[in-house]
mmCIF file of C-alpha atoms in Angstrom:
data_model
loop_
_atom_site.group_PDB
_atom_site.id
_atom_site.type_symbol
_atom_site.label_atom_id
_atom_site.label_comp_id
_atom_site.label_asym_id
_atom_site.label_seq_id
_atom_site.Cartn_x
_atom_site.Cartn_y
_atom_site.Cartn_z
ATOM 1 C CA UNK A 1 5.007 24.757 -68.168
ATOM 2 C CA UNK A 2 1.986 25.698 -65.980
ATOM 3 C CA UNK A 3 0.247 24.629 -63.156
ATOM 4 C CA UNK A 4 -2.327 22.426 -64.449
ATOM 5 C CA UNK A 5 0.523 20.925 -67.072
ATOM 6 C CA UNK A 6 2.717 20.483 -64.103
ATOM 7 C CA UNK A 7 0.012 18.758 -61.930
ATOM 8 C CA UNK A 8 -1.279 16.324 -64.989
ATOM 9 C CA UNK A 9 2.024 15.161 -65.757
ATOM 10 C CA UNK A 10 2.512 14.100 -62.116
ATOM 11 C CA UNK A 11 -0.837 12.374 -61.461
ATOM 12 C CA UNK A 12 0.169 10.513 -64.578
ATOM 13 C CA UNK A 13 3.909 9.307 -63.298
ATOM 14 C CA UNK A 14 1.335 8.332 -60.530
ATOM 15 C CA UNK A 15 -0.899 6.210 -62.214
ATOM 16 C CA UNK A 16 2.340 4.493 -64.059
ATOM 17 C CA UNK A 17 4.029 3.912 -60.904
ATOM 18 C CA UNK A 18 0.926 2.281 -59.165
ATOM 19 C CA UNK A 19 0.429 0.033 -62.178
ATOM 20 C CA UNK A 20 4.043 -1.086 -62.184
ATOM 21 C CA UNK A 21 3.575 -1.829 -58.477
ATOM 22 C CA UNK A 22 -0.241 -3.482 -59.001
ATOM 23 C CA UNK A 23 1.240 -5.897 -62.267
ATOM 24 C CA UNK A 24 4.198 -7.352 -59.341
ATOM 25 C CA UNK A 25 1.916 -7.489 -56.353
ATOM 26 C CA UNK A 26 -0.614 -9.309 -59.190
ATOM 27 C CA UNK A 27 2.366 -11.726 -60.359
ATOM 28 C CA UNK A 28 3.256 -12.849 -56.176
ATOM 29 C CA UNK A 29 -0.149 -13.328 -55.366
ATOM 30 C CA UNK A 30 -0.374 -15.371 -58.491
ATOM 31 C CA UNK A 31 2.345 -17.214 -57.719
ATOM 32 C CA UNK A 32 1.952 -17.384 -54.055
ATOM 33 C CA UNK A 33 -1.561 -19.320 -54.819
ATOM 34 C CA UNK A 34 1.137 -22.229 -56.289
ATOM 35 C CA UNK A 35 3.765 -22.330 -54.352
ATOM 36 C CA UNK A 36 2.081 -21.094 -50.668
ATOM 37 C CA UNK A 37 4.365 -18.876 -50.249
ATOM 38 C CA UNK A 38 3.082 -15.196 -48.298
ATOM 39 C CA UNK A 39 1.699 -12.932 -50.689
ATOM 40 C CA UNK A 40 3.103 -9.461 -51.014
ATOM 41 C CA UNK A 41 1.462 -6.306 -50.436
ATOM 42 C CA UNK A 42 2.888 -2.571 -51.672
ATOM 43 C CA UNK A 43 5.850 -2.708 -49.765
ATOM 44 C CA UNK A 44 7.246 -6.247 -50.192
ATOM 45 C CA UNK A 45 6.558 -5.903 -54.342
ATOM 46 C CA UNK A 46 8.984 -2.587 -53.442
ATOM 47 C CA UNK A 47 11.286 -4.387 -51.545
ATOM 48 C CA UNK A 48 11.205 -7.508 -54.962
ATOM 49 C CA UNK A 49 12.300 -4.359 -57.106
ATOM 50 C CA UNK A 50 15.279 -3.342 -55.188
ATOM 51 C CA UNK A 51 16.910 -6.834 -56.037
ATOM 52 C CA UNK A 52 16.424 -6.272 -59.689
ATOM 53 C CA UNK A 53 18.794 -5.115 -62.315
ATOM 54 C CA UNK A 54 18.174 -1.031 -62.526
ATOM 55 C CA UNK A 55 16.275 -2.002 -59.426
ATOM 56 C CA UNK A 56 17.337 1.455 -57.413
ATOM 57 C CA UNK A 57 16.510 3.285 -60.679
ATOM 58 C CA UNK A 58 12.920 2.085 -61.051
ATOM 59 C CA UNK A 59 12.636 2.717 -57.614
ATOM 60 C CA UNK A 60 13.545 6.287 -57.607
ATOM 61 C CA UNK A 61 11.019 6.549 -60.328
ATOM 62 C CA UNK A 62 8.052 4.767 -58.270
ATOM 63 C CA UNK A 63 9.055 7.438 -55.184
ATOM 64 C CA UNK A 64 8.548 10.313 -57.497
ATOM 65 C CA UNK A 65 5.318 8.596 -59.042
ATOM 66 C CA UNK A 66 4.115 7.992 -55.398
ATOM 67 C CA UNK A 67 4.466 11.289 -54.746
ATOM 68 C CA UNK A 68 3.538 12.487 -57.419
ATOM 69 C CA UNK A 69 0.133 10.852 -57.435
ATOM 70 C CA UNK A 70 -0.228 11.641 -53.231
ATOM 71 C CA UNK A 71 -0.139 15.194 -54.222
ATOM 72 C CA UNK A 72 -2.659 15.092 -57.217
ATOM 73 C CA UNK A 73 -5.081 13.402 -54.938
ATOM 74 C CA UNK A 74 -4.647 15.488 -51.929
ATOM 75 C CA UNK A 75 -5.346 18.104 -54.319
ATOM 76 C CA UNK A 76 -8.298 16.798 -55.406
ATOM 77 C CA UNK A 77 -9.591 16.045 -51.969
ATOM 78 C CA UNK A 78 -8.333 20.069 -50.853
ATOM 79 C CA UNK A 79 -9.697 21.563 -53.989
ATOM 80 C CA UNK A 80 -12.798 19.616 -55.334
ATOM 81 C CA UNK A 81 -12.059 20.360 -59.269
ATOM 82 C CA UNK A 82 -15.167 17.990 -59.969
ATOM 83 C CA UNK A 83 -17.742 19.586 -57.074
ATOM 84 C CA UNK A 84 -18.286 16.391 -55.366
ATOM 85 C CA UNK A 85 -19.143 18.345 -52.036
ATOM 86 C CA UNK A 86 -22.171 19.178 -53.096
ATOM 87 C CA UNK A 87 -23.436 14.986 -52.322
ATOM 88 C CA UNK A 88 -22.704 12.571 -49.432
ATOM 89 C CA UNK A 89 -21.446 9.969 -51.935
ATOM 90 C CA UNK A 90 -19.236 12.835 -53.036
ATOM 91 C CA UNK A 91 -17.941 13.454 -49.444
ATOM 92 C CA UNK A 92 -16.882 10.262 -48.644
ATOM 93 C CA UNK A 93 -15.103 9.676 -51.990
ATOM 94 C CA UNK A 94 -13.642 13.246 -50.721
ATOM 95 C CA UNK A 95 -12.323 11.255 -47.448
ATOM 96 C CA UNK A 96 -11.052 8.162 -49.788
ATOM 97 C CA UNK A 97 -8.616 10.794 -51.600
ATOM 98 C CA UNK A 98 -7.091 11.477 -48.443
ATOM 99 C CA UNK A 99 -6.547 8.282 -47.605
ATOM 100 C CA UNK A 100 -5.143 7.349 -50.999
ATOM 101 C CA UNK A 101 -2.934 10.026 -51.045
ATOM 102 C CA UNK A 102 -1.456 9.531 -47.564
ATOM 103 C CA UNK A 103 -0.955 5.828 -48.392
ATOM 104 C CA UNK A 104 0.611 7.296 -51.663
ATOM 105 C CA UNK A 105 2.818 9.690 -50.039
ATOM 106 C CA UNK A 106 3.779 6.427 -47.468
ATOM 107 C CA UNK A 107 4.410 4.570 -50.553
ATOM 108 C CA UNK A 108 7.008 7.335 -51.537
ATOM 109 C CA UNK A 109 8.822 7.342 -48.663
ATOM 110 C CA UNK A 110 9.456 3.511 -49.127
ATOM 111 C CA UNK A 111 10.536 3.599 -52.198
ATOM 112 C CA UNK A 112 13.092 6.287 -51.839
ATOM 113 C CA UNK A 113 14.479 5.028 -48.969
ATOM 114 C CA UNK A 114 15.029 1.273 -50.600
ATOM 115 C CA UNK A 115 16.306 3.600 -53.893
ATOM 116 C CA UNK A 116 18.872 5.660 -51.776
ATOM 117 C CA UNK A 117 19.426 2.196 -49.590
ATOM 118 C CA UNK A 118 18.551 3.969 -46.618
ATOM 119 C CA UNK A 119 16.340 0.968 -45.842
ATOM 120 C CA UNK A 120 16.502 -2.510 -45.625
ATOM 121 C CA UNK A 121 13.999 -4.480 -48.656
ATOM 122 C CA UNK A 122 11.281 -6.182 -46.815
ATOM 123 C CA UNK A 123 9.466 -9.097 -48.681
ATOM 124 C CA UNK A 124 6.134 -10.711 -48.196
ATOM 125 C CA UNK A 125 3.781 -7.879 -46.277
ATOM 126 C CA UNK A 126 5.374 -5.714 -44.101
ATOM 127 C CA UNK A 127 2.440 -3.115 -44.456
ATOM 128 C CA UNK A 128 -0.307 -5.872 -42.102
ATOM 129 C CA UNK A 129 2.025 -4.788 -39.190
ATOM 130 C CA UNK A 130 1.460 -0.989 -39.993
ATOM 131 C CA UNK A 131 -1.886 -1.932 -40.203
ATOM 132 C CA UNK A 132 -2.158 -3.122 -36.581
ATOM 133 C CA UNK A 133 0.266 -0.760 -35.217
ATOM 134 C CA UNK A 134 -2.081 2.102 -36.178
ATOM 135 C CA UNK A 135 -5.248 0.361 -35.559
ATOM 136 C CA UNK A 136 -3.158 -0.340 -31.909
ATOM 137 C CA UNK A 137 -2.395 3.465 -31.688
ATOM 138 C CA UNK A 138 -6.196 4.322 -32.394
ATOM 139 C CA UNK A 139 -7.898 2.277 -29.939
ATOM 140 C CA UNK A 140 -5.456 3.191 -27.289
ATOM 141 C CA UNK A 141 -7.097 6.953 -27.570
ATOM 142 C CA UNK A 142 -10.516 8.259 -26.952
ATOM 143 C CA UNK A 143 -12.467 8.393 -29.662
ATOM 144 C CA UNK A 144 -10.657 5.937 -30.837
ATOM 145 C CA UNK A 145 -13.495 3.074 -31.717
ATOM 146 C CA UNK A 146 -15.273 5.243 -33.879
ATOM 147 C CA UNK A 147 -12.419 6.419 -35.445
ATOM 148 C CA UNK A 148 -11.435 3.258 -36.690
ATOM 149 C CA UNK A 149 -15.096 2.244 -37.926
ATOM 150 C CA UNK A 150 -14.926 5.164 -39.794
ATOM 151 C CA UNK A 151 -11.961 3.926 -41.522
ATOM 152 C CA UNK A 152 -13.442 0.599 -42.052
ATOM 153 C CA UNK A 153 -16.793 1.966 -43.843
ATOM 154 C CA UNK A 154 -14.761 4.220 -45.993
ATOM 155 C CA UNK A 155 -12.730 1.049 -47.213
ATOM 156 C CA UNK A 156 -16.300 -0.832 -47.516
ATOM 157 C CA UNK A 157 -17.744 1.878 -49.491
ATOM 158 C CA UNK A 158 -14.315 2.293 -51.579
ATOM 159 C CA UNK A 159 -14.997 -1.284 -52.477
ATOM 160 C CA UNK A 160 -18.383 -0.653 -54.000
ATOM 161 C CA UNK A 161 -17.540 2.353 -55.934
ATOM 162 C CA UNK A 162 -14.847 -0.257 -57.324
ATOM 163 C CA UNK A 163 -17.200 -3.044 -57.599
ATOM 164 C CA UNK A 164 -19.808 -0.193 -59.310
ATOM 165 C CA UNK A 165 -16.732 0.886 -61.881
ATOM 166 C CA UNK A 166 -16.355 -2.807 -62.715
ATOM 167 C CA UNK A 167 -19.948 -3.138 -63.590
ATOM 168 C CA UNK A 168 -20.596 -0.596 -64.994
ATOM 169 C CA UNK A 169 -17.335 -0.149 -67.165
ATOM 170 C CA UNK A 170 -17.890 2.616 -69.069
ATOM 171 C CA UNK A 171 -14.936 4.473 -67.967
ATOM 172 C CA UNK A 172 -15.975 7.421 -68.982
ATOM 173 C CA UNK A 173 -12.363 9.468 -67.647
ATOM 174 C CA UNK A 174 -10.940 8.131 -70.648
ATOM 175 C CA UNK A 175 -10.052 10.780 -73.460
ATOM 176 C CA UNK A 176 -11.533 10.397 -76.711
ATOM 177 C CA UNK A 177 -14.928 10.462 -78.804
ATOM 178 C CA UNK A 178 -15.425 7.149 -78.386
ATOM 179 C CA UNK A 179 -15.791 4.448 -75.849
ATOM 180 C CA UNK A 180 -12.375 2.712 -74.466
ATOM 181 C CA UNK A 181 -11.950 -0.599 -76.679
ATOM 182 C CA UNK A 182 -13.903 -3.406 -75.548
ATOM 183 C CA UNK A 183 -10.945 -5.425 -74.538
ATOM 184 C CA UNK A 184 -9.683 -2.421 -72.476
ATOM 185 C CA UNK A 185 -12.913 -2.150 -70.526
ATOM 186 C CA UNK A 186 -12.723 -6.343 -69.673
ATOM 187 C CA UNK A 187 -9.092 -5.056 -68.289
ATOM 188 C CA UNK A 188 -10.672 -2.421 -65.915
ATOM 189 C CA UNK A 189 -13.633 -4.471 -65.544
ATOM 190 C CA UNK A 190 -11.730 -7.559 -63.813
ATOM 191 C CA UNK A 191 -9.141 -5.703 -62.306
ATOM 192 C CA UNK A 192 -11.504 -3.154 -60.645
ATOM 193 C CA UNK A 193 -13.377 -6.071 -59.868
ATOM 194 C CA UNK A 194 -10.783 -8.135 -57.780
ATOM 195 C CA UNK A 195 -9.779 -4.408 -56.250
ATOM 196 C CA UNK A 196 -12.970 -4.372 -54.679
ATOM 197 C CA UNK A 197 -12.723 -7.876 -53.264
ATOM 198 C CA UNK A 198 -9.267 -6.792 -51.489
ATOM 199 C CA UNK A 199 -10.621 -3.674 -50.336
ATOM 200 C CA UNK A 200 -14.036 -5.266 -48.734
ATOM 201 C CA UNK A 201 -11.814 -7.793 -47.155
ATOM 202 C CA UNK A 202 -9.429 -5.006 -45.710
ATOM 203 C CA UNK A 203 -12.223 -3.111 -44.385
ATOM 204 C CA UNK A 204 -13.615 -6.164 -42.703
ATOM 205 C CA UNK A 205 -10.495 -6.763 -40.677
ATOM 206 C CA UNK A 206 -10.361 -3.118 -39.962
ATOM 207 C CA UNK A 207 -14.029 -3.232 -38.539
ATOM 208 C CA UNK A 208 -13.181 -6.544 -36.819
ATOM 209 C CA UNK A 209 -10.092 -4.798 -34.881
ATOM 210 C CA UNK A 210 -12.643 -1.967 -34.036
ATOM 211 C CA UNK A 211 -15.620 -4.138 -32.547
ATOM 212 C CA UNK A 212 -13.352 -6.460 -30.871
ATOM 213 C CA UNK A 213 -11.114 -4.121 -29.675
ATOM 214 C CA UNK A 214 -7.921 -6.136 -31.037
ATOM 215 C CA UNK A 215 -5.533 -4.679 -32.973
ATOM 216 C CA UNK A 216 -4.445 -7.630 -34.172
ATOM 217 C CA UNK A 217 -6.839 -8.681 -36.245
ATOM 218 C CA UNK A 218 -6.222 -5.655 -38.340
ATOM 219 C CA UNK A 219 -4.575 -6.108 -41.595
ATOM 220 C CA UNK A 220 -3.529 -4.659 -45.257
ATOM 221 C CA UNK A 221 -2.941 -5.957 -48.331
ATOM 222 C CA UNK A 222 -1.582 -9.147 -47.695
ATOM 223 C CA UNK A 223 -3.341 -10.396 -44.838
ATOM 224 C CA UNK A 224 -6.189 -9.736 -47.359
ATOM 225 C CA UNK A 225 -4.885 -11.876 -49.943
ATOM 226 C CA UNK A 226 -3.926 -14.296 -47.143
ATOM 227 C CA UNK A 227 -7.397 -14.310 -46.044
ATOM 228 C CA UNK A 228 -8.685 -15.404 -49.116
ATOM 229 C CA UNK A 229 -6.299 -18.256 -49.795
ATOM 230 C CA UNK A 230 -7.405 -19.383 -46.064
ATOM 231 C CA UNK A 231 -11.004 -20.151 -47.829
ATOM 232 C CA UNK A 232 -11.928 -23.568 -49.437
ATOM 233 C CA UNK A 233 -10.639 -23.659 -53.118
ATOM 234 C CA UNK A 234 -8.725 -20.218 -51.407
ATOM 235 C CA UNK A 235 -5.098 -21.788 -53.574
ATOM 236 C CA UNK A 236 -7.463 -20.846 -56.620
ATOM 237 C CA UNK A 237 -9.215 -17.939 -55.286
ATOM 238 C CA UNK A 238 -5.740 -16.472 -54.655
ATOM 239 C CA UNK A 239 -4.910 -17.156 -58.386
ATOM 240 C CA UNK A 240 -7.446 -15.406 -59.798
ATOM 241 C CA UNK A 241 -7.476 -12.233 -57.467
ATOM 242 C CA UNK A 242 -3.517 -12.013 -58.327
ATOM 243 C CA UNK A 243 -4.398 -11.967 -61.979
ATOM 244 C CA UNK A 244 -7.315 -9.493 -61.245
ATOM 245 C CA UNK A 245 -4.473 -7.225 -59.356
ATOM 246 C CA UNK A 246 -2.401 -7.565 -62.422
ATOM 247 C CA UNK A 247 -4.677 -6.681 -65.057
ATOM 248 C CA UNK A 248 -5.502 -3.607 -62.811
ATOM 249 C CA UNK A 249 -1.940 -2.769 -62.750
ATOM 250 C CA UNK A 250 -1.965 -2.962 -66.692
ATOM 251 C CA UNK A 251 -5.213 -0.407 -66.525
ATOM 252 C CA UNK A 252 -3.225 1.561 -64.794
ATOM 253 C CA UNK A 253 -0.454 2.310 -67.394
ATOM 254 C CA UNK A 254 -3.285 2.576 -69.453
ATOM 255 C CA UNK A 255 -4.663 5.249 -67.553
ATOM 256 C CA UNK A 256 -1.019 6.572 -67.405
ATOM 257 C CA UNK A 257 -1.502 7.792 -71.184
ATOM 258 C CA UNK A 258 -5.429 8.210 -71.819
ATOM 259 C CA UNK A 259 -6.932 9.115 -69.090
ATOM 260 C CA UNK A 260 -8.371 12.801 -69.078
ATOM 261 C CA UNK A 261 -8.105 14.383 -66.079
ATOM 262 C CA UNK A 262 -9.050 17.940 -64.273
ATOM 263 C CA UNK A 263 -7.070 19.178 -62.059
ATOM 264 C CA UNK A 264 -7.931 22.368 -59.844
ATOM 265 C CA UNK A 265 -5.801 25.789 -60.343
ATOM 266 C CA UNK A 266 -4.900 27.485 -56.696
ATOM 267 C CA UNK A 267 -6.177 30.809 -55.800
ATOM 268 C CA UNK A 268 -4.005 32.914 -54.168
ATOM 269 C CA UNK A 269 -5.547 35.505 -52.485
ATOM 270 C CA UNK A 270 -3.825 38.922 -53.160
ATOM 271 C CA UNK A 271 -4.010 41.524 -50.378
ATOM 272 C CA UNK A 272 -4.219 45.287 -50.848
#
């Protein structure tokens, strides 16, 4: 098996592991808009799994999919297989690989510790603490400010690349002569769409910890989705975000099998 075999078939446990996680965190929210219950970010849809049937098997499987897909995008951020250097917009999406991969590789770490039962599952969203904790960690450090507004407009301008995807849905990534089905592009289309909603709102807590210097008003995933059910109509709002999430996390597996992707070969510099 070669390198660029090896490296497909792991972005692609990635993408299946991410839409398994996506179609639960989809299904709480969902749910969470009827009952009020807290809505669940990565890590409490995790910590659902490991109180399954075959729940420490699946989760062994997200780990290596987690880690999988960390290391694919790391790559891609290292490597640049697709020359985005050579714009800004390219750049930053550069920057948003990093970030994805280290929440990835974060992600991985969870999930093998709740597999091996290292760890103790955690429901609801454990990850809005993290959130503050690092946003805490930042401002206590010069240059920290900045720093974190730098995070903020990277999550803003992840949310309109999302929000441009869902627009646009042409999904051109896809293998194949011929454009993705029309009901597979409505799938991307709404769940890239309510992706972009999460990730504005994430980005607007992270910039609101920044200019008020208060970690606390940082937050992930679920103080995102908590944010929205806060809203008038919000119980509804909630509802049809969670489906949004879930119909991403069925893209996902899509993108598991069909999508076409190009990943980088290393040079290895050989001395004399």
């Amino acid at each position: 098996m070669t390198y660029s075999t090896r490296m497909t078939a792991m972005a692609r446990l990635g993408f299946a592991a991410r839409g398994l996680v996506y179609i639960l965190i989809g299904w709480l929210a969902f749910d969470a808009s009827r009952t009020g219950a807290e809505p669940s970010d990565n890590q409490g849809a995790l910590g659902s799994l490991a109180e399954t049937a075959l729940g420490r098997v699946v989760l062994g499987i997200c780990a290596v999919g987690f880690a999988s897909y960390a290391i694919w995008r790391f790559t891609e951020a290292a490597m640049d297989p697709e020359g985005r250097s050579q714009s800004a917009k390219g750049r930053l999406e550069r920057a948003a690989y990093v970030i994805s991969g280290a929440a990835n590789a974060s992600l991985s770490l969870i999930a093998g510790k709740l597999a091996l039962q290292q760890s103790r599952a955690e429901h609801g969203s454990p990850g809005d603490q993290s959130a503050q904790s690092w946003s805490g960690w930042l401002l206590d450090h010069p240059g920290g400010v900045p720093l974190l507004i730098t995070v903020g407009i990277i999550l803003f301008a992840t949310a309109f690349t999302q929000a441009v995807k869902s627009y646009k849905a042409t999904f051109d990534e896809m293998n194949g002569d011929v454009p993705a089905p029309a009901y597979v592009r409505w799938i991307g289309r709404i769940g890239y769409a309510a992706r972009a909603i999460v990730f504005a709102i994430i980005g607007w807590l992270v910039l609101s910890a920044a200019l008020h210097h208060d970690p606390k008003r940082a937050g992930g995933l679920g103080d995102a989705l908590s944010e929205l059910r806060s809203q008038p109509e919000g119980a509804l709002l909630l509802a049809i975000v969670g489906v949004g999430l879930g119909l991403f996390g069925i893209f996902s597996l899509v993108e598991a099998r069909f999508r076409r992707l190009k990943v980088a070969k290393p040079k290895i510099a050989i001395s004399a």
